[in-house]
């Protein structure tokens, strides 16, 4: 068979125009060229901050702000898991993110706003004070600083910053159960511009200032004013907004399949040739951009020194650990940690807890990660922890008092490296819900409030004076005070408690509004920090106000600024009436008693811990609140005659 080449060429000229066929691909080529060129230029100019953001004296700390987070498979596709990761409730995330708290399951890449409390934290002489929200994370099998920072916290922090704030932690020797502070990057607005929020946002590879500004309803210039030119891939920036934007959540319906593309036979060969050429050019261009980025990373690697090497080593170490640790080995290790508690507490099985809580059903959820369930006819509270509870068990086995929630037993889950603490069930919930809950028709009378305060004081006196070494609770707050059927108070949650006093720590934990100044500034751990927090609880009982208001102002700071109990007796009585919970004013309770308790609270809140009363003094003052008055002076709490309310 002969093939007539001239005739074939003539026919092709009539049926196929190469320029017309390749024009769309040429446009696509230029688009990719300019996209990668601009991306490489932007990447070259941006210098992400990896070790932390210094505090500014013009900024007001602490403040309530938010972090932009993306739900990821497989571990973080439900509100409960994300809430545990960030130590916040599902309701708080749901309200901020414009979704229903009842929707437990999220979609992959669904956007969320996570509420965080931003504070200024003194790290060391090299880095000074850094602005971040400290989150206590317990290492699981296979975890490394790098994996947790990137995969779990979604680049809201960095492994370099984790190393800075945990100087005593060795990344390559992490063990399941180790407590590590992960600093979530954040900033507070300037004191002259308290209306703005600064939302923490991890920049994605395709982001530009314009796209980020459009997402949050702000302007590119506003982003640059706050962050400078450091808006590059994998960096963390702060988006200024006047209010939290409304996230548009994705629909559940699956996307429609793309329309079928019909290619005519006579055009197929030319299109394939043009596409092959275009792809070859794009691949070459992409290789060039990647080479440039690698070159940039090598330069940055010299600056970052040991950080880059540690990241590589800890990543390799994490893979080795992940493949070598077996369930049985984990169970043996965890049980060894709590072996000295086996003779005192009952060891429950996972099957018992699963049956008691109906598979940890939301209907059994009390708050956070605490569930209620019945085992052998006894109603119990089951607290799920993401780590072994050795330290908490060591402290709880020392104490036994009617004003402390009783621990009944525990359970180890080796598959998930979890520990469950099983407590007595306290029927009436937390003091916080009784004082601040909107759905409470019954308000606490002054007599009941005074009884609650006395119960808590007795419990603190016990752990401060009758345990050796002394125990500091470190997280006294109204939500950690539970009320039983007779409305008697019990102190709960010893997860942050510490044996021993007058220690110094750089690991600042606790709840804003209750943290004592010396602990926040210098990390001083002593019984006087519990006394300070107890003073805040007394203010809540008297005023009915939250420890921290919506604008980030502490209740104790507002009371101190108002100069309560300064001046004449008439002025003191008038000031206390102004601060009293309105329902107490309607009750016509003893003003003398209220003034005396306010005096105890103010004394507990003395900036100088040495001038705060001991819990022995406080128990005595509260028990005699109807006939003794303790005057507040610069020397702390001192006794004088009874006050006559006018």
PDB file of N, CA and C in Angstrom, residues 62-93:
ATOM      1  N   UNK A  62      -4.190  39.590  79.606  1.00  0.00           N
ATOM      2  CA  UNK A  62      -4.570  38.613  78.589  1.00  0.00           C
ATOM      3  C   UNK A  62      -5.787  39.096  77.808  1.00  0.00           C
ATOM      4  N   UNK A  63      -6.092  38.404  76.702  1.00  0.00           N
ATOM      5  CA  UNK A  63      -7.275  38.747  75.918  1.00  0.00           C
ATOM      6  C   UNK A  63      -7.877  37.470  75.341  1.00  0.00           C
ATOM      7  N   UNK A  64      -9.159  37.548  75.046  1.00  0.00           N
ATOM      8  CA  UNK A  64      -9.855  36.427  74.411  1.00  0.00           C
ATOM      9  C   UNK A  64      -9.808  36.623  72.907  1.00  0.00           C
ATOM     10  N   UNK A  65      -9.283  35.646  72.185  1.00  0.00           N
ATOM     11  CA  UNK A  65      -9.216  35.749  70.735  1.00  0.00           C
ATOM     12  C   UNK A  65      -9.528  34.378  70.131  1.00  0.00           C
ATOM     13  N   UNK A  66      -9.227  34.207  68.832  1.00  0.00           N
ATOM     14  CA  UNK A  66      -9.617  32.980  68.140  1.00  0.00           C
ATOM     15  C   UNK A  66      -8.496  32.529  67.199  1.00  0.00           C
ATOM     16  N   UNK A  67      -8.471  31.231  66.938  1.00  0.00           N
ATOM     17  CA  UNK A  67      -7.560  30.644  65.960  1.00  0.00           C
ATOM     18  C   UNK A  67      -8.379  29.988  64.860  1.00  0.00           C
ATOM     19  N   UNK A  68      -7.946  30.169  63.628  1.00  0.00           N
ATOM     20  CA  UNK A  68      -8.602  29.569  62.465  1.00  0.00           C
ATOM     21  C   UNK A  68      -8.053  28.158  62.294  1.00  0.00           C
ATOM     22  N   UNK A  69      -8.938  27.164  62.319  1.00  0.00           N
ATOM     23  CA  UNK A  69      -8.512  25.765  62.308  1.00  0.00           C
ATOM     24  C   UNK A  69      -9.315  25.004  61.265  1.00  0.00           C
ATOM     25  N   UNK A  70      -8.681  24.027  60.648  1.00  0.00           N
ATOM     26  CA  UNK A  70      -9.329  23.211  59.625  1.00  0.00           C
ATOM     27  C   UNK A  70      -9.446  21.774  60.111  1.00  0.00           C
ATOM     28  N   UNK A  71     -10.662  21.246  60.104  1.00  0.00           N
ATOM     29  CA  UNK A  71     -10.891  19.861  60.524  1.00  0.00           C
ATOM     30  C   UNK A  71     -10.191  18.906  59.560  1.00  0.00           C
ATOM     31  N   UNK A  72      -9.483  17.917  60.119  1.00  0.00           N
ATOM     32  CA  UNK A  72      -8.713  16.997  59.286  1.00  0.00           C
ATOM     33  C   UNK A  72      -9.029  15.552  59.644  1.00  0.00           C
ATOM     34  N   UNK A  73      -8.965  14.701  58.642  1.00  0.00           N
ATOM     35  CA  UNK A  73      -9.171  13.270  58.842  1.00  0.00           C
ATOM     36  C   UNK A  73      -7.842  12.630  59.250  1.00  0.00           C
ATOM     37  N   UNK A  74      -7.876  11.514  59.996  1.00  0.00           N
ATOM     38  CA  UNK A  74      -9.094  10.860  60.497  1.00  0.00           C
ATOM     39  C   UNK A  74      -9.442  11.234  61.939  1.00  0.00           C
ATOM     40  N   UNK A  75      -8.517  11.894  62.637  1.00  0.00           N
ATOM     41  CA  UNK A  75      -8.678  12.064  64.088  1.00  0.00           C
ATOM     42  C   UNK A  75      -9.463  13.294  64.508  1.00  0.00           C
ATOM     43  N   UNK A  76      -9.576  14.288  63.638  1.00  0.00           N
ATOM     44  CA  UNK A  76     -10.173  15.554  64.049  1.00  0.00           C
ATOM     45  C   UNK A  76     -11.314  15.953  63.121  1.00  0.00           C
ATOM     46  N   UNK A  77     -12.303  15.041  63.067  1.00  0.00           N
ATOM     47  CA  UNK A  77     -13.510  15.305  62.290  1.00  0.00           C
ATOM     48  C   UNK A  77     -14.740  15.354  63.190  1.00  0.00           C
ATOM     49  N   UNK A  78     -14.541  15.642  64.472  1.00  0.00           N
ATOM     50  CA  UNK A  78     -15.681  15.841  65.365  1.00  0.00           C
ATOM     51  C   UNK A  78     -15.303  16.889  66.405  1.00  0.00           C
ATOM     52  N   UNK A  79     -16.318  17.589  66.898  1.00  0.00           N
ATOM     53  CA  UNK A  79     -16.085  18.698  67.822  1.00  0.00           C
ATOM     54  C   UNK A  79     -15.465  18.235  69.132  1.00  0.00           C
ATOM     55  N   UNK A  80     -15.818  17.031  69.586  1.00  0.00           N
ATOM     56  CA  UNK A  80     -15.294  16.554  70.861  1.00  0.00           C
ATOM     57  C   UNK A  80     -13.777  16.405  70.807  1.00  0.00           C
ATOM     58  N   UNK A  81     -13.267  15.799  69.740  1.00  0.00           N
ATOM     59  CA  UNK A  81     -11.820  15.595  69.617  1.00  0.00           C
ATOM     60  C   UNK A  81     -11.085  16.921  69.513  1.00  0.00           C
ATOM     61  N   UNK A  82     -11.640  17.854  68.728  1.00  0.00           N
ATOM     62  CA  UNK A  82     -10.993  19.157  68.581  1.00  0.00           C
ATOM     63  C   UNK A  82     -11.083  19.944  69.881  1.00  0.00           C
ATOM     64  N   UNK A  83     -12.221  19.827  70.575  1.00  0.00           N
ATOM     65  CA  UNK A  83     -12.358  20.506  71.858  1.00  0.00           C
ATOM     66  C   UNK A  83     -11.347  20.001  72.864  1.00  0.00           C
ATOM     67  N   UNK A  84     -11.121  18.670  72.909  1.00  0.00           N
ATOM     68  CA  UNK A  84     -10.108  18.109  73.802  1.00  0.00           C
ATOM     69  C   UNK A  84      -8.716  18.605  73.433  1.00  0.00           C
ATOM     70  N   UNK A  85      -8.441  18.705  72.134  1.00  0.00           N
ATOM     71  CA  UNK A  85      -7.119  19.146  71.682  1.00  0.00           C
ATOM     72  C   UNK A  85      -6.816  20.564  72.148  1.00  0.00           C
ATOM     73  N   UNK A  86      -7.838  21.441  72.098  1.00  0.00           N
ATOM     74  CA  UNK A  86      -7.630  22.844  72.451  1.00  0.00           C
ATOM     75  C   UNK A  86      -8.132  23.188  73.858  1.00  0.00           C
ATOM     76  N   UNK A  87      -8.601  22.186  74.597  1.00  0.00           N
ATOM     77  CA  UNK A  87      -9.082  22.390  75.974  1.00  0.00           C
ATOM     78  C   UNK A  87     -10.223  23.399  76.046  1.00  0.00           C
ATOM     79  N   UNK A  88     -11.163  23.296  75.098  1.00  0.00           N
ATOM     80  CA  UNK A  88     -12.363  24.129  75.122  1.00  0.00           C
ATOM     81  C   UNK A  88     -13.565  23.228  74.891  1.00  0.00           C
ATOM     82  N   UNK A  89     -14.760  23.751  75.166  1.00  0.00           N
ATOM     83  CA  UNK A  89     -15.963  22.943  75.013  1.00  0.00           C
ATOM     84  C   UNK A  89     -16.424  22.940  73.558  1.00  0.00           C
ATOM     85  N   UNK A  90     -17.221  21.924  73.222  1.00  0.00           N
ATOM     86  CA  UNK A  90     -17.791  21.850  71.874  1.00  0.00           C
ATOM     87  C   UNK A  90     -18.705  23.034  71.596  1.00  0.00           C
ATOM     88  N   UNK A  91     -19.447  23.453  72.627  1.00  0.00           N
ATOM     89  CA  UNK A  91     -20.378  24.569  72.440  1.00  0.00           C
ATOM     90  C   UNK A  91     -19.633  25.852  72.059  1.00  0.00           C
ATOM     91  N   UNK A  92     -18.481  26.096  72.684  1.00  0.00           N
ATOM     92  CA  UNK A  92     -17.717  27.303  72.384  1.00  0.00           C
ATOM     93  C   UNK A  92     -17.242  27.315  70.938  1.00  0.00           C
ATOM     94  N   UNK A  93     -16.780  26.164  70.451  1.00  0.00           N
ATOM     95  CA  UNK A  93     -16.344  26.082  69.048  1.00  0.00           C
ATOM     96  C   UNK A  93     -17.534  26.245  68.116  1.00  0.00           C
TER      97      UNK A  93
END
